[in-house]
CSV table of C-alpha atoms in Angstrom, one decimal:
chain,number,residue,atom,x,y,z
A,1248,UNK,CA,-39.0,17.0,-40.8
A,1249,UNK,CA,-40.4,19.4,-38.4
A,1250,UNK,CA,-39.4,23.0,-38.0
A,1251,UNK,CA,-37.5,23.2,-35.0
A,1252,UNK,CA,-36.4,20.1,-34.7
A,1253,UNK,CA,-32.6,18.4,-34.6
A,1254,UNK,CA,-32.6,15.4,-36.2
A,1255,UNK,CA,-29.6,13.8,-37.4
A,1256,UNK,CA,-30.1,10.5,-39.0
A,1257,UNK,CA,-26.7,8.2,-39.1
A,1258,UNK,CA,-26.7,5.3,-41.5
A,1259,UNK,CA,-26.6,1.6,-39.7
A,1260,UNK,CA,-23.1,1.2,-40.6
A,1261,UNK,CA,-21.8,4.5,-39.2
A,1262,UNK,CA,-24.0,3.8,-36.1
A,1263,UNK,CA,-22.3,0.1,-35.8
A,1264,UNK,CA,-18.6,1.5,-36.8
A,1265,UNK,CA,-19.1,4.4,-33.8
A,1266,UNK,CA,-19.9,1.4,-31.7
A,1267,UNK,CA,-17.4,-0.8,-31.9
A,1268,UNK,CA,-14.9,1.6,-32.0
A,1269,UNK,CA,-16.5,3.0,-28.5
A,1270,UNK,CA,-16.1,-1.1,-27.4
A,1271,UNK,CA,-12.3,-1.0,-28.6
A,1272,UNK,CA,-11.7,2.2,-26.4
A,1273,UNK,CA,-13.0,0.2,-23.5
A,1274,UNK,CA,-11.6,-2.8,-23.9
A,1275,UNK,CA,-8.3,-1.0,-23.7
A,1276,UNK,CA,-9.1,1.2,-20.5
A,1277,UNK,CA,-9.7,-2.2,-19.1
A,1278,UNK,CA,-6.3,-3.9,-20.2
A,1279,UNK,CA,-4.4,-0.7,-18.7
A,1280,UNK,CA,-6.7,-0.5,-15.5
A,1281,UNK,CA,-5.2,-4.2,-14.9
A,1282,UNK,CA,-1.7,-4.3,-16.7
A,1283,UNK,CA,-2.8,-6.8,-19.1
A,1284,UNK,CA,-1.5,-6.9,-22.8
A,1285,UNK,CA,-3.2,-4.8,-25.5
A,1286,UNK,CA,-6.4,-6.8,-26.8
A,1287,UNK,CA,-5.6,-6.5,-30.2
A,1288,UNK,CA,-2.5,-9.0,-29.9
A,1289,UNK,CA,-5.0,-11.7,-28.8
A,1290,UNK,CA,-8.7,-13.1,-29.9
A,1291,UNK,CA,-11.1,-10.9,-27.6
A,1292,UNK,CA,-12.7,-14.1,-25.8
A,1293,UNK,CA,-8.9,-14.8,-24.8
A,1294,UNK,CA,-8.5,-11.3,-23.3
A,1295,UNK,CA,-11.7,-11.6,-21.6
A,1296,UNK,CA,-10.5,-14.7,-19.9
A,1297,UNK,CA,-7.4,-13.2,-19.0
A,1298,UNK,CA,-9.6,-9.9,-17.3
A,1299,UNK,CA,-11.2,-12.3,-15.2
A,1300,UNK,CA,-8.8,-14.3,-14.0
A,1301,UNK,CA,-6.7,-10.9,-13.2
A,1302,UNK,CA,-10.1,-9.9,-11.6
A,1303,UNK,CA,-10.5,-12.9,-9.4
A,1304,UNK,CA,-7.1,-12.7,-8.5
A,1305,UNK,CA,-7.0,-8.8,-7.3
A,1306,UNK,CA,-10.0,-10.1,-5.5
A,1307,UNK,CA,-8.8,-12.9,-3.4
A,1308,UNK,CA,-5.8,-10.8,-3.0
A,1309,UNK,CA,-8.5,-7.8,-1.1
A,1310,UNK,CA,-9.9,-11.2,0.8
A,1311,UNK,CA,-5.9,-11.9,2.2
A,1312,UNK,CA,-5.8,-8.2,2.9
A,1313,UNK,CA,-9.2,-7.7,4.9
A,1314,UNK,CA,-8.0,-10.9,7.0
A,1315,UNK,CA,-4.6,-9.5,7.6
A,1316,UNK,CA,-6.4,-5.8,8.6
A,1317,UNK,CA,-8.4,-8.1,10.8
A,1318,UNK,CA,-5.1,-9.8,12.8
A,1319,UNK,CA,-2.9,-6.7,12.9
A,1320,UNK,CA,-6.2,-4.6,14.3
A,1321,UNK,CA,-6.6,-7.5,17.3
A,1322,UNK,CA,-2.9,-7.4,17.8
A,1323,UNK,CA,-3.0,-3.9,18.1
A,1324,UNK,CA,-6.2,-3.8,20.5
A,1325,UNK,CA,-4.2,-6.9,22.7
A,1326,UNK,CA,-0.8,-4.6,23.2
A,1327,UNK,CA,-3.2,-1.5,24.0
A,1328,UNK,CA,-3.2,-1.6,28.0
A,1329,UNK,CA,-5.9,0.7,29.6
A,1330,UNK,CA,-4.0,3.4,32.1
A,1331,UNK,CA,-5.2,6.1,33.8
A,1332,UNK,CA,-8.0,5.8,31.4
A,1333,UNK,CA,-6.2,5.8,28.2
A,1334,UNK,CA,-4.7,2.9,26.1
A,1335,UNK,CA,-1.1,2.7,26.3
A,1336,UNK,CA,0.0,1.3,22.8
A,1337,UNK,CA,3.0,0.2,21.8
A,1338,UNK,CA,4.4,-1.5,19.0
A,1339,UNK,CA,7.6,-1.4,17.7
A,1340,UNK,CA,8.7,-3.8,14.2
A,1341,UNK,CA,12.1,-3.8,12.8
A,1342,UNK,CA,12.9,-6.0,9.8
A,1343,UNK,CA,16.1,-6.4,7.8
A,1344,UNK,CA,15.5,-6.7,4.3
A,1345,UNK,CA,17.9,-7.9,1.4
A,1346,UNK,CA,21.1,-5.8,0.2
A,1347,UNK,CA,21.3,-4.9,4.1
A,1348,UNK,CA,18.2,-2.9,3.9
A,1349,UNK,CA,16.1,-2.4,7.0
A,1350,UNK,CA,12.2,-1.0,7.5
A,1351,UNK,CA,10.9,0.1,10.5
A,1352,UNK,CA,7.5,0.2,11.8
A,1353,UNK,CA,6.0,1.3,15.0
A,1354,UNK,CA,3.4,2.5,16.4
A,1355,UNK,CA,2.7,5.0,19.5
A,1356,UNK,CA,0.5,6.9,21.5
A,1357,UNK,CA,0.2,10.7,20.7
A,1358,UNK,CA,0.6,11.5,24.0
A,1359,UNK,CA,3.9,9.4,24.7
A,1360,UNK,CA,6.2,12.6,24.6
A,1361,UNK,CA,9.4,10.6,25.2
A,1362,UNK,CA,9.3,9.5,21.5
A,1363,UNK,CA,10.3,12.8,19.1
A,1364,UNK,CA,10.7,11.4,15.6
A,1365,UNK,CA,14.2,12.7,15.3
A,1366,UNK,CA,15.0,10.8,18.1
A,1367,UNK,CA,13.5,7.3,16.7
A,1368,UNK,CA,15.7,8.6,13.6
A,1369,UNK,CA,19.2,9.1,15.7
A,1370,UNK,CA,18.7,5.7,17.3
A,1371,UNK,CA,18.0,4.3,13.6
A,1372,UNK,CA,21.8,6.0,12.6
A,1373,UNK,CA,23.4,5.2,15.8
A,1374,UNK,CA,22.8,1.3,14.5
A,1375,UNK,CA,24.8,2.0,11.7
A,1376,UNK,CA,22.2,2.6,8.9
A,1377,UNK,CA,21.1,5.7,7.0
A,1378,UNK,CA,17.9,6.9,6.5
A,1379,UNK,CA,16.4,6.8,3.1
A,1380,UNK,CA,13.1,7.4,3.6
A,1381,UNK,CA,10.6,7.8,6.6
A,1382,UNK,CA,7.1,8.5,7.1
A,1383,UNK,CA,5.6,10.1,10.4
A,1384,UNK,CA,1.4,9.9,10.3
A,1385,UNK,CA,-0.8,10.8,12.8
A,1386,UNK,CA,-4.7,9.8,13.3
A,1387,UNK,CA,-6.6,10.1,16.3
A,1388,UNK,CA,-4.4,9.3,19.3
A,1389,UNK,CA,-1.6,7.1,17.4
A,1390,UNK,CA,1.3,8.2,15.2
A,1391,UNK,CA,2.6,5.7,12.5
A,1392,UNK,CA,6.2,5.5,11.7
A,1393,UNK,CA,7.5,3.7,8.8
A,1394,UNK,CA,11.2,4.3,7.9
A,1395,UNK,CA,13.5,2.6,5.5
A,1396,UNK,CA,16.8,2.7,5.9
A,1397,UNK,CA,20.3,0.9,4.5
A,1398,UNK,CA,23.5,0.3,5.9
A,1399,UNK,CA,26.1,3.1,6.2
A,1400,UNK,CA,28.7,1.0,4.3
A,1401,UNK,CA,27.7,-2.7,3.1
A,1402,UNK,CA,30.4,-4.8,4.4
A,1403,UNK,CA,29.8,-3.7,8.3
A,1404,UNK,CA,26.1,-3.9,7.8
A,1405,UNK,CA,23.9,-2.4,11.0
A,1406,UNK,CA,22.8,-4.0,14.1
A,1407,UNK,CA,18.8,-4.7,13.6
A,1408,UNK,CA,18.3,-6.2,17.1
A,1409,UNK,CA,20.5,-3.3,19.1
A,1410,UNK,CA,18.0,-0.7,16.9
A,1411,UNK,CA,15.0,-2.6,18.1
A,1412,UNK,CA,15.8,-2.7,21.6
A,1413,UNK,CA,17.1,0.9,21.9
A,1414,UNK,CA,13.5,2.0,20.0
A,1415,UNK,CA,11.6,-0.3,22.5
A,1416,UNK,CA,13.3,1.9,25.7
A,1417,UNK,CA,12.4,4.8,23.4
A,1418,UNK,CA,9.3,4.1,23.8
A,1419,UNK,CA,8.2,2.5,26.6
């Protein structure tokens, strides 16, 4: 060996032991990354399998996605109205769910100071359902509303059509 020189020689067998043990780590990362079993309770051509059909799947499931970004951006673009130079966007979703649940989506334009979002959330209560949880996100000229909500007490439930049409005068 030369002076000055780091070499560290590893037998074959440490080499192939670090190796496999490197392979293990991985293959484990990748059954956590995509909820799979542990590898080690099947044969490792069996786990492989199942990584690429849970690959395929996530895939096709982007595909459905892209397509349904696709729709929702052409609807969006169809309800926008040009006025005074500015779209005039309006959309307003309200879906009852099961266990007398209810979501609401909508969409709006910045500018459209009529709609306050603890307004859109005393029309939600004046329904007959309580808030749970609501999100308020602005980019560019649109704020994006999504609230959840349940009924105040289950047996008289809440009105999803009356909370609709009251958020649809809100807005427009």
């Amino acid at each position: 060996m030369r002076p000055g020189s780091s070499f560290s020689h590893k037998p074959p067998a440490e080499k192939e032991k670090q190796r496999r043990d490197r392979m293990k780590d991985l293959y484990s990362t990748l059954a956590t990354l995509l909820h799979l079993e542990p590898y080690d309770s099947k044969s490792l051509p069996e786990f492989l399998d199942r990584a690429t059909s849970s690959l395929i799947h996530l895939k096709e499931g982007v595909e459905r996605l892209k397509v349904r970004k696709e729709e929702l951006e052409k609807e969006v673009s169809h309800n926008s109205k040009p006025s005074n130079s500015e779209p005039r966007l309006k959309v307003v979703q309200v879906t009852e769910l099961v266990d007398q649940k209810l979501e609401v989506n909508m969409i709006f334009m910045v500018s459209n100071k009529k709609v306050v979002p603890f307004e859109v959330l005393r029309v939600i209560e004046q329904g007959g359902a309580e808030i749970m949880s609501s999100s308020f996100s602005t980019v560019g000229p649109h704020i994006y509303c999504t609230i959840h909500a349940q009924a105040f007490q289950a047996r008289l439930g809440f009105d999803a059509k009356l909370i609709e049409s009251q958020l649809m005068e809100l807005i427009y």
